[in-house]
Coordinates of C-alpha atoms in Angstrom, one line a residue:
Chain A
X1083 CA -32.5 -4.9 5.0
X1084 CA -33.4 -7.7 7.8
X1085 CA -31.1 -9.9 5.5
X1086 CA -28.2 -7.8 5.3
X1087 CA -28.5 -7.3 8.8
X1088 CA -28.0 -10.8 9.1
X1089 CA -25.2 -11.5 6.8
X1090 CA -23.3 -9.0 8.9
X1091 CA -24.2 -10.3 12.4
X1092 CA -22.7 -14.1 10.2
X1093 CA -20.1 -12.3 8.8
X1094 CA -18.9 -10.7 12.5
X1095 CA -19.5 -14.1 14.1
X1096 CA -17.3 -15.7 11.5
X1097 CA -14.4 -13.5 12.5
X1098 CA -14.8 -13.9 15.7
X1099 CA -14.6 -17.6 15.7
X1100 CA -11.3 -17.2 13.3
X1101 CA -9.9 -14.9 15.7
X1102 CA -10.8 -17.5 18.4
X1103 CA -9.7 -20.3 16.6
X1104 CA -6.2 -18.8 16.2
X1105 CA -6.3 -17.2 19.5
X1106 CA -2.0 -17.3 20.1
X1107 CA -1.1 -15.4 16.5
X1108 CA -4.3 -13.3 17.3
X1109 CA -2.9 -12.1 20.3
X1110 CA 0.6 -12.1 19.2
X1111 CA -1.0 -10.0 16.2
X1112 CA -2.9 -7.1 18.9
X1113 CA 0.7 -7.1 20.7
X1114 CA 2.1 -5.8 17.7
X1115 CA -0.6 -3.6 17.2
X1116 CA -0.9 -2.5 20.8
X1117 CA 2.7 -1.7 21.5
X1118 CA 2.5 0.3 17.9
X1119 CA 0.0 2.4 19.0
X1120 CA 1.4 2.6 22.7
X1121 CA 4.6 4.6 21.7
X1122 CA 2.1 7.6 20.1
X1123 CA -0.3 7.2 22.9
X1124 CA 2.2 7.7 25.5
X1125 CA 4.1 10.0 24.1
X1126 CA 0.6 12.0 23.8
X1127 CA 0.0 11.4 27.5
X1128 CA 3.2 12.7 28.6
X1129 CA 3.0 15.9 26.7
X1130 CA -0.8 16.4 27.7
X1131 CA 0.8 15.9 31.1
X1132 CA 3.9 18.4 30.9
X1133 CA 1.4 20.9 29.3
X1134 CA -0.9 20.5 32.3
X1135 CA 2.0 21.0 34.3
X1136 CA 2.6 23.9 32.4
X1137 CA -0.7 25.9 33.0
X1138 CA -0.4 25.0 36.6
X1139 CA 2.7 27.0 37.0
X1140 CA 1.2 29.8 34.7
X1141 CA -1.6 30.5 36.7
X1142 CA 0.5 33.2 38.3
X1143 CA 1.5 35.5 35.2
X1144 CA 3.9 37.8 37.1
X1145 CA 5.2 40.8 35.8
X1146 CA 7.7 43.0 37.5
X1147 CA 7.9 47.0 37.0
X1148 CA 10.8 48.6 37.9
X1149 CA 10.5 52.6 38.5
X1150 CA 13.1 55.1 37.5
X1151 CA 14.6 56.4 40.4
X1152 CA 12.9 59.8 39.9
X1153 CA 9.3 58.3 39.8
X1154 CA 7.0 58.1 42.6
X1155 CA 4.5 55.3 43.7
X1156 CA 1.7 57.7 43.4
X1157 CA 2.1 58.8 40.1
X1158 CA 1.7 55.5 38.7
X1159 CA 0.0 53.5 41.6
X1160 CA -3.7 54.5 40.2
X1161 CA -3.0 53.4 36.7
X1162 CA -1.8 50.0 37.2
X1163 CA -4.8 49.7 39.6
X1164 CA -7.5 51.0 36.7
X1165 CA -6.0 48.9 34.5
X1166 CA -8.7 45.9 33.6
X1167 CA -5.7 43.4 32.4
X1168 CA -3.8 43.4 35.8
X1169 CA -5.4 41.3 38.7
X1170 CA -3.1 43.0 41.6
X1171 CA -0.6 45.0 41.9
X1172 CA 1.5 44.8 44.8
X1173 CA 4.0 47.8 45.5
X1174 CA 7.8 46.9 46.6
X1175 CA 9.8 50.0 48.2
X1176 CA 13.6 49.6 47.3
X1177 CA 14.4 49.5 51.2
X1178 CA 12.1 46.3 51.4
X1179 CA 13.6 44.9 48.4
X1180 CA 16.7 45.4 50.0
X1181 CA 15.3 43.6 53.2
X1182 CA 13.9 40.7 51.1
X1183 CA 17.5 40.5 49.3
X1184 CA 19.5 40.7 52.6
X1185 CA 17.3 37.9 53.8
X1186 CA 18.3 36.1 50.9
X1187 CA 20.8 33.1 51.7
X1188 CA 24.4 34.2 50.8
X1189 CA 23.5 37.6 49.8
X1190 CA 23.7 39.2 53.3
X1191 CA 27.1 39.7 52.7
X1192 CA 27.2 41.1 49.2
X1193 CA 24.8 43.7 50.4
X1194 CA 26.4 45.0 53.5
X1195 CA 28.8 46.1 51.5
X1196 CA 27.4 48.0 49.5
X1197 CA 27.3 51.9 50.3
X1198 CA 23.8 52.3 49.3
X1199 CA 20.8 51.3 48.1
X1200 CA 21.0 50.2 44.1
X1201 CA 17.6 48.7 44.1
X1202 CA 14.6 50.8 42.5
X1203 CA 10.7 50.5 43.9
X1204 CA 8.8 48.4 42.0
X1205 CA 5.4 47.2 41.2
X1206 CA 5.0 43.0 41.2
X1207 CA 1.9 42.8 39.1
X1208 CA -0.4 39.7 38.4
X1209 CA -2.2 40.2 35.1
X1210 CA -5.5 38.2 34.5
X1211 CA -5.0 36.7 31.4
X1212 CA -2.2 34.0 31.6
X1213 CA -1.3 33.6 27.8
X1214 CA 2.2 34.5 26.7
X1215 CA 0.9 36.8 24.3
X1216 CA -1.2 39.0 26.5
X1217 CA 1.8 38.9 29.1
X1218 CA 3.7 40.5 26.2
X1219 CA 1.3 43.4 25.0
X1220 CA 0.9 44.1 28.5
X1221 CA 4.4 44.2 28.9
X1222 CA 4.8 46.7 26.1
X1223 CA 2.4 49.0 27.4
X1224 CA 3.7 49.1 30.5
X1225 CA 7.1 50.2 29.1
X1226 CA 5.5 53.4 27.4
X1227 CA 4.7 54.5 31.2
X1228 CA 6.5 57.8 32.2
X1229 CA 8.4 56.5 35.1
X1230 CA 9.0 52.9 34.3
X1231 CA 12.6 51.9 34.0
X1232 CA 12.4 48.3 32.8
X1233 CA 9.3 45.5 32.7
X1234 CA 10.1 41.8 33.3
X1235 CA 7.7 39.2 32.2
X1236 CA 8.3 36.6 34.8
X1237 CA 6.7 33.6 32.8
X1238 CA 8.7 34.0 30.0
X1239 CA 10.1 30.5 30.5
X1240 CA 6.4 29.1 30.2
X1241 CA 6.4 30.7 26.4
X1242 CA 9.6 28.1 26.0
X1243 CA 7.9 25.4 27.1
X1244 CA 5.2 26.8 25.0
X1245 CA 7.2 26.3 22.0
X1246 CA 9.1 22.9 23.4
X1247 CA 5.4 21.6 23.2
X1248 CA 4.5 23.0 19.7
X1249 CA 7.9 20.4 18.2
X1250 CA 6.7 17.6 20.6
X1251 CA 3.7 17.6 19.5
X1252 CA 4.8 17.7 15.4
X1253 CA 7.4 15.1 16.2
X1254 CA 4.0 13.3 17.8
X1255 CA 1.8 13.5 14.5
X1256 CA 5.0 12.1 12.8
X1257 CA 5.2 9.3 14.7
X1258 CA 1.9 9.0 14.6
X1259 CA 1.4 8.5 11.2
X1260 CA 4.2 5.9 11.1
X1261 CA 3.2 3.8 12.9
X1262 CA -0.4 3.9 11.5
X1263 CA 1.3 2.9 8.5
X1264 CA 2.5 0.1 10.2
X1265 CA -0.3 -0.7 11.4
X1266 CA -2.1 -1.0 8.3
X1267 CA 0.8 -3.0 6.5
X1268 CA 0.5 -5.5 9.8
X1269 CA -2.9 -5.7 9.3
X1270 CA -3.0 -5.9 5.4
X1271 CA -0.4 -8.8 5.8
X1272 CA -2.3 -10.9 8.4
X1273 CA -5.7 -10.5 6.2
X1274 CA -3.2 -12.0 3.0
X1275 CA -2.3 -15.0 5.2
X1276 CA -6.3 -14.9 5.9
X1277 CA -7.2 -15.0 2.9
X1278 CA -4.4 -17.2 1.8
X1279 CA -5.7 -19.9 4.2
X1280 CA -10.0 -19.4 3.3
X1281 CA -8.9 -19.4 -0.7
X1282 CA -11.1 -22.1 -1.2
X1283 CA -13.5 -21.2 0.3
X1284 CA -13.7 -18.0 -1.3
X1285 CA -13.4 -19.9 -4.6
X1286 CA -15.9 -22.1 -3.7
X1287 CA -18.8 -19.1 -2.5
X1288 CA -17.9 -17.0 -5.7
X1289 CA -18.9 -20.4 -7.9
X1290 CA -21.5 -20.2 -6.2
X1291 CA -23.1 -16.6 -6.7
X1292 CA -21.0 -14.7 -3.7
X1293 CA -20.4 -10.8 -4.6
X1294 CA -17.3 -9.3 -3.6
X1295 CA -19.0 -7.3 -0.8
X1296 CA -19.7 -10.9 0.6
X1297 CA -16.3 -12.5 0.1
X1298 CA -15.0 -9.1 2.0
X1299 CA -17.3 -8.3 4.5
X1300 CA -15.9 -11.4 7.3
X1301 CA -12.3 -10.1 6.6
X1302 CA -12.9 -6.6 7.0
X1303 CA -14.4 -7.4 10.8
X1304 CA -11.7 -9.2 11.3
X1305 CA -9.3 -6.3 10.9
X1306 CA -11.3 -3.9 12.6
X1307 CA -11.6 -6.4 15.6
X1308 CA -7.6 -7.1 15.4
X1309 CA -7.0 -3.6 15.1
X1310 CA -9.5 -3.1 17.8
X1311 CA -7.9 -5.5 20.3
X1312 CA -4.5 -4.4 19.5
X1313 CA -6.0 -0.9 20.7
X1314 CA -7.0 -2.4 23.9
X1315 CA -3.4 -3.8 24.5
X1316 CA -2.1 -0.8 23.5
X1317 CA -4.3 1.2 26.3
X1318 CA -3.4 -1.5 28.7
X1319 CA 0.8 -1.3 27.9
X1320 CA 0.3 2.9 28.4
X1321 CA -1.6 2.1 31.5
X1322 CA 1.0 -0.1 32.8
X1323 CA 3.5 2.0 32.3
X1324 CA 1.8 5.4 33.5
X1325 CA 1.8 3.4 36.5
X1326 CA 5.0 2.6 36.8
X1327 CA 6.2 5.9 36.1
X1328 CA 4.0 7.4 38.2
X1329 CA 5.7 5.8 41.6
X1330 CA 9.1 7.9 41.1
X1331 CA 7.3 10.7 39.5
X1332 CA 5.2 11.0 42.9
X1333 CA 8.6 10.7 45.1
X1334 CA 10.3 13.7 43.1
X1335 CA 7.2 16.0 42.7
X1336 CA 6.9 15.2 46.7
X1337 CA 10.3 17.1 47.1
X1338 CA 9.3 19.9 45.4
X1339 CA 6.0 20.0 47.5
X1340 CA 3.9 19.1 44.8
X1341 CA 1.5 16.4 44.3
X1342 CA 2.1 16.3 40.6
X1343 CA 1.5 12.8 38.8
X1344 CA 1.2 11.8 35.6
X1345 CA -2.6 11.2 34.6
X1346 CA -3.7 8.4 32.3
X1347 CA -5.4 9.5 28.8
X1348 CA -9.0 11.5 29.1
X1349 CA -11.9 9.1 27.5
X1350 CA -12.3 11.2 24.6
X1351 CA -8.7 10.3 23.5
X1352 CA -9.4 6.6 24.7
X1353 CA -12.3 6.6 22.3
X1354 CA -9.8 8.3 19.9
X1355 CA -7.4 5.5 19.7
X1356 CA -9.4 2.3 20.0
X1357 CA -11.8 4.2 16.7
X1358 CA -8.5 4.8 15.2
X1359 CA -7.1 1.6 15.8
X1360 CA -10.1 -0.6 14.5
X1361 CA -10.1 1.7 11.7
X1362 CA -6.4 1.3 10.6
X1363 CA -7.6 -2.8 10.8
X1364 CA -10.4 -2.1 8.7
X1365 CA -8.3 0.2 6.2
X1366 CA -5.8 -2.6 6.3
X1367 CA -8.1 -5.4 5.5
X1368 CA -10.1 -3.7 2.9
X1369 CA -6.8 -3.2 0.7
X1370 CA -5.8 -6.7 1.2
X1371 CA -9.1 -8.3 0.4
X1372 CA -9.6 -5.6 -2.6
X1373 CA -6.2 -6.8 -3.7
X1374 CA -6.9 -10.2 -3.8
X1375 CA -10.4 -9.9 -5.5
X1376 CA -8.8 -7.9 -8.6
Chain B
X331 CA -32.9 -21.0 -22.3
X332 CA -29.4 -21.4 -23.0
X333 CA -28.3 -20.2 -26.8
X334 CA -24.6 -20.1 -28.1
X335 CA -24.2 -19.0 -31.5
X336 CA -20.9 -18.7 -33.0
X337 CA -18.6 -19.2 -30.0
X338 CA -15.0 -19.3 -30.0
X339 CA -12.5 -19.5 -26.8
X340 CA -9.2 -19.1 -27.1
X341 CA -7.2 -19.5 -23.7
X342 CA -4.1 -17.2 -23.3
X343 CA -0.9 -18.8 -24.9
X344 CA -3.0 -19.7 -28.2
X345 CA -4.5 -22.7 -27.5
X346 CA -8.1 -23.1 -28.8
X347 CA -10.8 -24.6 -27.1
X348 CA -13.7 -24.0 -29.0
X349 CA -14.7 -23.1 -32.4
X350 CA -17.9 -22.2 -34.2
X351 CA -19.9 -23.5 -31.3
X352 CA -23.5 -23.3 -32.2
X353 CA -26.6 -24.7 -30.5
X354 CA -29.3 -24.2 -27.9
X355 CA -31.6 -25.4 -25.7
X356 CA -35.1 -25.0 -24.7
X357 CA -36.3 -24.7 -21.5
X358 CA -37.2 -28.0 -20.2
X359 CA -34.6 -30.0 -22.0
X360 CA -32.0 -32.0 -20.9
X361 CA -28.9 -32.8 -23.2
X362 CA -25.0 -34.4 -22.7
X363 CA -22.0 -33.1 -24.1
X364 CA -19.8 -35.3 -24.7
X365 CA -16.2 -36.0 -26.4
X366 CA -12.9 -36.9 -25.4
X367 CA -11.2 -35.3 -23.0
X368 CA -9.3 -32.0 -24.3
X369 CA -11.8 -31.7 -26.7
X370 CA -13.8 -28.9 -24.8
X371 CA -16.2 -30.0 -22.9
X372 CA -15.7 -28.2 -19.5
X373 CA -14.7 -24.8 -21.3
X374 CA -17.8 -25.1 -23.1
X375 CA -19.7 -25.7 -19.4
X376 CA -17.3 -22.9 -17.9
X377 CA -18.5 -20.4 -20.4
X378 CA -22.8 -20.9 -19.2
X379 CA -22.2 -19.2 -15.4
X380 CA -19.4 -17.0 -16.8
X381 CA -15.9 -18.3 -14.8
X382 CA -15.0 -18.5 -18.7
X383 CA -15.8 -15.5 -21.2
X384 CA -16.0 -16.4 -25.0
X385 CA -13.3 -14.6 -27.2
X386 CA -16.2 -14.2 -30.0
X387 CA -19.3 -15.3 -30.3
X388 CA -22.5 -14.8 -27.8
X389 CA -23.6 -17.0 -25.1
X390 CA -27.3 -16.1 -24.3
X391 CA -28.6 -17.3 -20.8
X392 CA -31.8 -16.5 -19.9
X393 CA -31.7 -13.8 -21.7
X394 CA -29.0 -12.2 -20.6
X395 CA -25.4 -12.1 -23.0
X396 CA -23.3 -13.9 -20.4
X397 CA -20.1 -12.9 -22.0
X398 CA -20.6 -9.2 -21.9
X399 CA -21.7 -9.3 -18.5
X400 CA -20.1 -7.2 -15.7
X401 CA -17.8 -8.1 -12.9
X402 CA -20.2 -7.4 -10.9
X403 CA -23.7 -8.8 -12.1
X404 CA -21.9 -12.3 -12.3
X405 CA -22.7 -13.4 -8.9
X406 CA -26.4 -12.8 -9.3
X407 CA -26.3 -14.9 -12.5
X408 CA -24.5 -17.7 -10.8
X409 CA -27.1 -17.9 -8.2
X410 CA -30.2 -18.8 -11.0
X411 CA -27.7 -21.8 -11.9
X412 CA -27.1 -24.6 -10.5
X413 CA -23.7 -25.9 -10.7
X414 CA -21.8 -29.4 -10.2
X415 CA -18.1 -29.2 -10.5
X416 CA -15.7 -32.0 -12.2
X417 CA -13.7 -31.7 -8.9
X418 CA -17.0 -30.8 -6.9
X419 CA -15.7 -27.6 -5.1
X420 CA -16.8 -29.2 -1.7
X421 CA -15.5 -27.3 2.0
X422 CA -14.2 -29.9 4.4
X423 CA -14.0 -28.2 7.0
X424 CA -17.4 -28.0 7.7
X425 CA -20.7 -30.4 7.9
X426 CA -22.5 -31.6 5.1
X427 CA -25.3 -29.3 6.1
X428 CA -23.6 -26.3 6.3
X429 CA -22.3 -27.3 2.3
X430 CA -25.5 -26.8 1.3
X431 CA -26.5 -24.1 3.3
X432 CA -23.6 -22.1 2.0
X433 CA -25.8 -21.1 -1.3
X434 CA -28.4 -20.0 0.7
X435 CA -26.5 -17.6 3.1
X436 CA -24.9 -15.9 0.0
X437 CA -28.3 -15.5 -1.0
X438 CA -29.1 -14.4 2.1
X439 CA -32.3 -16.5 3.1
X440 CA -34.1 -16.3 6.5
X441 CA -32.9 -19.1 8.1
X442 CA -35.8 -20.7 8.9
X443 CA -36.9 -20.8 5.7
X444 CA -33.1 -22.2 4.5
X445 CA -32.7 -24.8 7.0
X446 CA -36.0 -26.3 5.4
X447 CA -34.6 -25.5 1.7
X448 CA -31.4 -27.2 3.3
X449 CA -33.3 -30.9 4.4
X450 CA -34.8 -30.9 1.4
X451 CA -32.5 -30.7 -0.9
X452 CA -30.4 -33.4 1.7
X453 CA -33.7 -35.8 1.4
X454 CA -33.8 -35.3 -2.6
X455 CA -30.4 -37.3 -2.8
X456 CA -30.6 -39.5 0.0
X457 CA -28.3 -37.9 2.4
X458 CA -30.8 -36.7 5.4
X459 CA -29.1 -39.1 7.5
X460 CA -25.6 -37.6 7.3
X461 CA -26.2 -34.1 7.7
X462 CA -23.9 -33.7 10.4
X463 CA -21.3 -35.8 8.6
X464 CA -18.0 -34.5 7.3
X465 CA -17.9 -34.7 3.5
X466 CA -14.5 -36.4 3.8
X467 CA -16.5 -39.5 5.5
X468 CA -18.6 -39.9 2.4
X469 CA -18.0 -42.2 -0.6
X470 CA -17.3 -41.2 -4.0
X471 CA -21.0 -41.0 -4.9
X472 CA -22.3 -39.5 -1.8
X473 CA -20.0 -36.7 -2.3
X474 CA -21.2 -36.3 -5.4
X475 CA -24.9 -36.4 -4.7
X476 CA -23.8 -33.9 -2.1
X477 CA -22.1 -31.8 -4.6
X478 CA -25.6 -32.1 -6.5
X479 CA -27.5 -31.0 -3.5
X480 CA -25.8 -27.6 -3.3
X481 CA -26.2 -27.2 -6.8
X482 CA -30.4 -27.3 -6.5
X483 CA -31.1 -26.2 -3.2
X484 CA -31.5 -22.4 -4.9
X485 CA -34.0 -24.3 -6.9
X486 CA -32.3 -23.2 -10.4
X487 CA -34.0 -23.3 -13.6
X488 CA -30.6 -24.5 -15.0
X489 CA -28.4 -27.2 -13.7
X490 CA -24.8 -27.3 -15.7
X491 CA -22.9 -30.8 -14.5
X492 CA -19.6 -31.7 -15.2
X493 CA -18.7 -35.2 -15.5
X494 CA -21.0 -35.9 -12.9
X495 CA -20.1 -39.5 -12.8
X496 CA -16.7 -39.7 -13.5
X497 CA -15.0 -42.2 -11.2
X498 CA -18.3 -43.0 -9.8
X499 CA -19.1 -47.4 -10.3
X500 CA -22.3 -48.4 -12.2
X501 CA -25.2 -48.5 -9.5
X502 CA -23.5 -44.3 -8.1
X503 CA -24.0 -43.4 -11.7
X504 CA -27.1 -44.5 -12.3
X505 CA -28.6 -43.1 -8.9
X506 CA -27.5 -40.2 -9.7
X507 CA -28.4 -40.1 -13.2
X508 CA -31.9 -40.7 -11.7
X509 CA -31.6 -37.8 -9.3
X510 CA -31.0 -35.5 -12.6
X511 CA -34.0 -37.6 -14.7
X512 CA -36.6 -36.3 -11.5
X513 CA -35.4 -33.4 -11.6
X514 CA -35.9 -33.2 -15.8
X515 CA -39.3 -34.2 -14.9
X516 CA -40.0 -31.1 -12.6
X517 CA -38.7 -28.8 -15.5
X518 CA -35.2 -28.1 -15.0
X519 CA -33.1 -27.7 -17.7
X520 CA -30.0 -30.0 -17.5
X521 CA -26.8 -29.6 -19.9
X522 CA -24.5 -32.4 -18.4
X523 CA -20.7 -33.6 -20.0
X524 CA -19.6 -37.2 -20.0
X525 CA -17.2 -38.9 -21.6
X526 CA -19.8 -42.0 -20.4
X527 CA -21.2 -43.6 -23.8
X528 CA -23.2 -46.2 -21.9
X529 CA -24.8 -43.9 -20.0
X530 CA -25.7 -42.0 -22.5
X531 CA -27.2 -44.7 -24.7
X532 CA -29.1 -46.0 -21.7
X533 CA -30.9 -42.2 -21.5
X534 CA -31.4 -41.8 -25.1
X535 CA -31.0 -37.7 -24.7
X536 CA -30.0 -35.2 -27.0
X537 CA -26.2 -35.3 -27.2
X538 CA -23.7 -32.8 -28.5
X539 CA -20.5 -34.1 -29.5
X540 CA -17.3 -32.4 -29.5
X541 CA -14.3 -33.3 -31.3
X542 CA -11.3 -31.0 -31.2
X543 CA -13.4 -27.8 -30.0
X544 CA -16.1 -28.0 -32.8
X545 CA -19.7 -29.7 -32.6
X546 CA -19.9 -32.8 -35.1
X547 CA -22.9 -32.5 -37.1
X548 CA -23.1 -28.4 -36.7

C-alpha cells in the first residue's frame, strides 16, 4: 500500500517535471483545451444568466380577468379572494381603465372619441405560484367563472423563453459533447507524441519487469493535469470575457433601470468543468497509452 | 533452474532460429552459449525472460513454463532475472544512479532501503565514483559494467548476458568476466553468449554451442 502510494506520488512528479520541461507546447496544449471548453462553459453561463433573468421578471405572474358587462364586482370579488392560488387581486372599474388608458401617451385622442365606454371591469390578479403551468390551470379555472368574459395570462412570453431555453440548452449538451471529443482526441494525440518521445524508456522499464499499470500510470497524470490546466485557462478565457461583456451589458440594463449583469459560473459548475476537464485528459491518455501497450 | 526441452522458434516470415533446443541448468551453474552470429544465440537468451515465446517446445524457469505465460505475469518474472542486453538498453538522459535505481522503483522499494541496494550494486563493479555521471561519459566497459549493475541490483537468482564483452579490449573483458565469476561464487546462476573463444577457454565453463539453430553434441 505505502509503495503504491509512492509509485504514484513518482509517477505525478514525473509528469509534472515533463509538463515543466516542455512548458511552451504545455501551455500551447491547455490553450487549446481551455478555449475548447470555454465555448460550452460560456455558452452555459449565458443561458444560466438569461434564465435568471427570466425568473426575475416572472416573479410577478399577472393574470388579467375581464368581466362580462352584465357581471358585478361582488359576485365574484369573494372567490378570487378565497382562492389559495392567487396572491392579490386588485379590482379595475372600466371608468378607471379608461382614466389609465386616456393617460396613456397618444391614446388621449383615440379615446375622446369614442361615444362611450368599451372597456369592461376587471380583476389584475397575482397568482403565487410563478410556473407557466400553474399560470395556465389557473387560467382555465378562471374562465369557467359565471361572469368572466376573457382571462389573459400576462407572462405568457416567459413560457417562450421557457422553451427558447429548453433548445439552448440541447444545442449546449451538443456542443458539449463535441468538443469533449475534441478534447479527448487533443489529449490522446499529445500522450502519442509522449509516448513517442519516452519509447525507450518504456522499452527499457518493461525489460526490466515494469507492468503496464507502471508504464501508464505517469502518462495518465499527465493528461489529467493537461486537461486540468486547460480547464483553468478555459475558466480564466470565460472570466475574461464575462468581464468584458459585462461593461456594455451594465450600460444597457442601466437604461432599462436595471442593475442586471451577467454573473460568472456558480462553484459547483467550476468544480464541474475543471473534474470534467482532467477527466477528458485522463480518458484521453488512458486510450493512447492502452493503444500503444497492445 | 532453467530447462528447455524440445524448443523450436520460428520468427514470422519463416525464418528459423532454433530447433530441437534441449538442455538445462542447475541452480548454481554458470555456462556460455556460443556460435556464430545468426546462429541463435540471442533468440535462445530472448526466449529465458519471455521478450521471445517458443513456437514449440517448453522453456521451464524456475518453475514456471515461460512460454505459456500471460501478458501480464511477464513483468513479475522479469524482475527474478537479471538481464544484460547486447545493445545494453541504457537511459541517457539520466545519471548513472538513477540507471540502476530504475529496477528498484518498478519494484517499488522504499527508498531508503534502494539507495543502499543502488551503492552497492555501483561498488560491486567499480563505478561508486561516477554515480552522478552521465552514461554517455563512460567508456565501453564502464557502460557495460553499468549495464551489469542494473541487471543484479534486484539481486536475481539468474543473470542472462548477451555478448557481454563484445567490442570490449582484453583487460574490460576480463574485469568483467571477473565481476560474473564473484558473482558465480555467491550462487547466481549465469547463462552468458559470446562469440569469444578465448574467453571461453580461459574459464573452462560449460559451453553450448549452436550452429545453425541446433545445439552440437544434443
Amino acid at each position: 500500500m505505502i509503495a503504491w502510494l509512492r509509485q504514484h506520488r513518482e509517477a505525478f512528479a514525473r509528469a509534472f517535471g515533463k509538463l515543466m520541461q516542455q512548458r511552451g507546447a504545455s501551455l500551447l496544449n491547455a490553450l487549446v483545451i481551455g478555449v475548447a471548453l470555454s465555448l460550452p462553459a460560456g455558452g452555459y453561463a449565458l443561458l444560466a444568466n438569461l434564465q435568471g433573468a427570466a425568473q426575475r421578471f416572472t416573479v410577478e405572474p399577472q393574470l388579467s380577468v375581464f368581466l362580462r358587462q352584465e357581471a358585478r364586482r361582488a359576485d365574484l370579488e369573494p372567490r378570487l379572494k378565497a382562492d389559495a392560488r392567487i396572491a392579490q387581486a386588485r379590482f379595475v372599474s372600466r371608468d378607471e381603465a379608461l382614466r389609465e388608458l386616456r393617460q396613456a401617451e397618444g391614446l388621449a385622442e383615440v379615446v375622446a372619441a369614442l361615444e362611450r365606454n368599451p372597456l369592461p371591469d376587471a380583476f389584475v390578479l397575482r397568482a403565487r405560484e410563478p410556473s407557466a403551468a400553474a399560470l395556465e390551470s389557473l387560467a382555465a379555472d378562471l374562465r369557467t367563472l359565471p361572469g368572466v368574459a376573457r382571462v389573459q395570462v400576462d407572462s405568457a412570453w416567459a413560457q417562450r423563453l421557457g422553451a427558447l431555453a429548453r433548445i439552448g440548452r440541447l444545442a449546449l449538451a451538443f456542443l458539449a459533447a463535441l468538443l469533449a471529443t475534441g478534447l479527448i482526441a487533443v489529449t490522446f494525440n499529445t500522450i502519442r507524441l509522449q509516448i513517442l518521445t519516452l519509447r525507450e524508456e518504456i522499452e527499457v522499464s518493461q525489460l526490466l519487469g515494469a507492468t503496464d499499470a507502471f508504464v501508464r500510470r505517469p502518462f495518465l497524470y499527465l493528461g489529467v493535469l493537461q486537461g486540468l490546466a486547460g480547464g483553468a485557462l478555459g475558466l480564466a478565457v470565460l472570466w475574461a470575457g464575462i468581464a468584458t461583456l459585462n461593461r456594455p451589458v451594465r450600460e444597457l440594463a442601466q437604461t432599462y433601470g436595471s442593475d442586471f449583469h451577467l454573473a460568472f459560473l456558480p462553484m459547483p459548475e467550476t468544480a464541474v468543468l475543471l473534474g470534467a476537464a482532467a477527466l477528458l485528459g485522463w480518458l484521453g491518455a488512458l486510450l493512447s497509452v492502452s493503444k500503444y501497450l497492445r | 533452474m532453467i530447462s528447455f526441452s524440445a524448443v523450436a522458434k520460428r520468427y514470422p516470415g519463416g525464418e528459423e532460429a532454433l530447433r530441437g533446443i534441449s538442455f538445462s541448468l542447475q541452480a548454481g551453474e554458470f555456462a556460455f552459449v556460443t556460435g556464430h552470429s545468426g546462429a541463435g544465440k540471442s533468440t535462445l537468451l530472448k526466449l529465458i525472460p519471455a521478450i521471445e515465446r517458443p513456437t514449440s517446445g517448453s522453456v521451464i524457469v524456475n518453475g514456471q513454463n515461460v512460454g505459456a505465460l500471460k501478458r501480464s505475469a511477464v513483468p513479475y518474472l522479469r524482475r527474478n532475472l537479471g538481464l544484460v542486453f547486447q545493445d545494453q538498453k541504457l537511459l541517457y538522459d539520466r545519471t548513472v544512479y538513477d540507471n540502476v535505481m530504475l529496477p528498484l522503483a518498478i519494484g517499488g522499494q522504499p527508498p531508503r532501503e534502494a539507495a543502499k541496494r543502488v551503492r552497492a550494486a555501483l561498488d560491486k563493479v567499480g563505478l561508486l565514483a561516477r554515480e552522478r555521471a552521465n552514461p554517455i561519459q563512460l567508456s565501453g566497459g564502464e557502460q557495460q559494467r553499468l549495464a551489469i549493475a542494473r541487471a543484479v541490483v534486484n539481486r536475481p537468482a539468474v543473470l542472462v548476458a548477451d555478448e557481454p564483452t563484445a567490442n570490449l579490449d582484453a583487460e574490460s573483458a576480463g574485469r568483467i568476466l571477473d565481476i560474473f565469476v564473484s558473482f558465480h561464487q555467491v550462487g547466481v546462476t549465469l547463462l552468458v553468449a559470446t562469440h569469444d573463444q578465448g574467453l571461453i577457454e580461459r574459464y573452462g565453463k560449460r559451453v553450448l554451442r549452436l550452429a545453425a539453430g541446433r545445439l552440437e553434441g544434443a
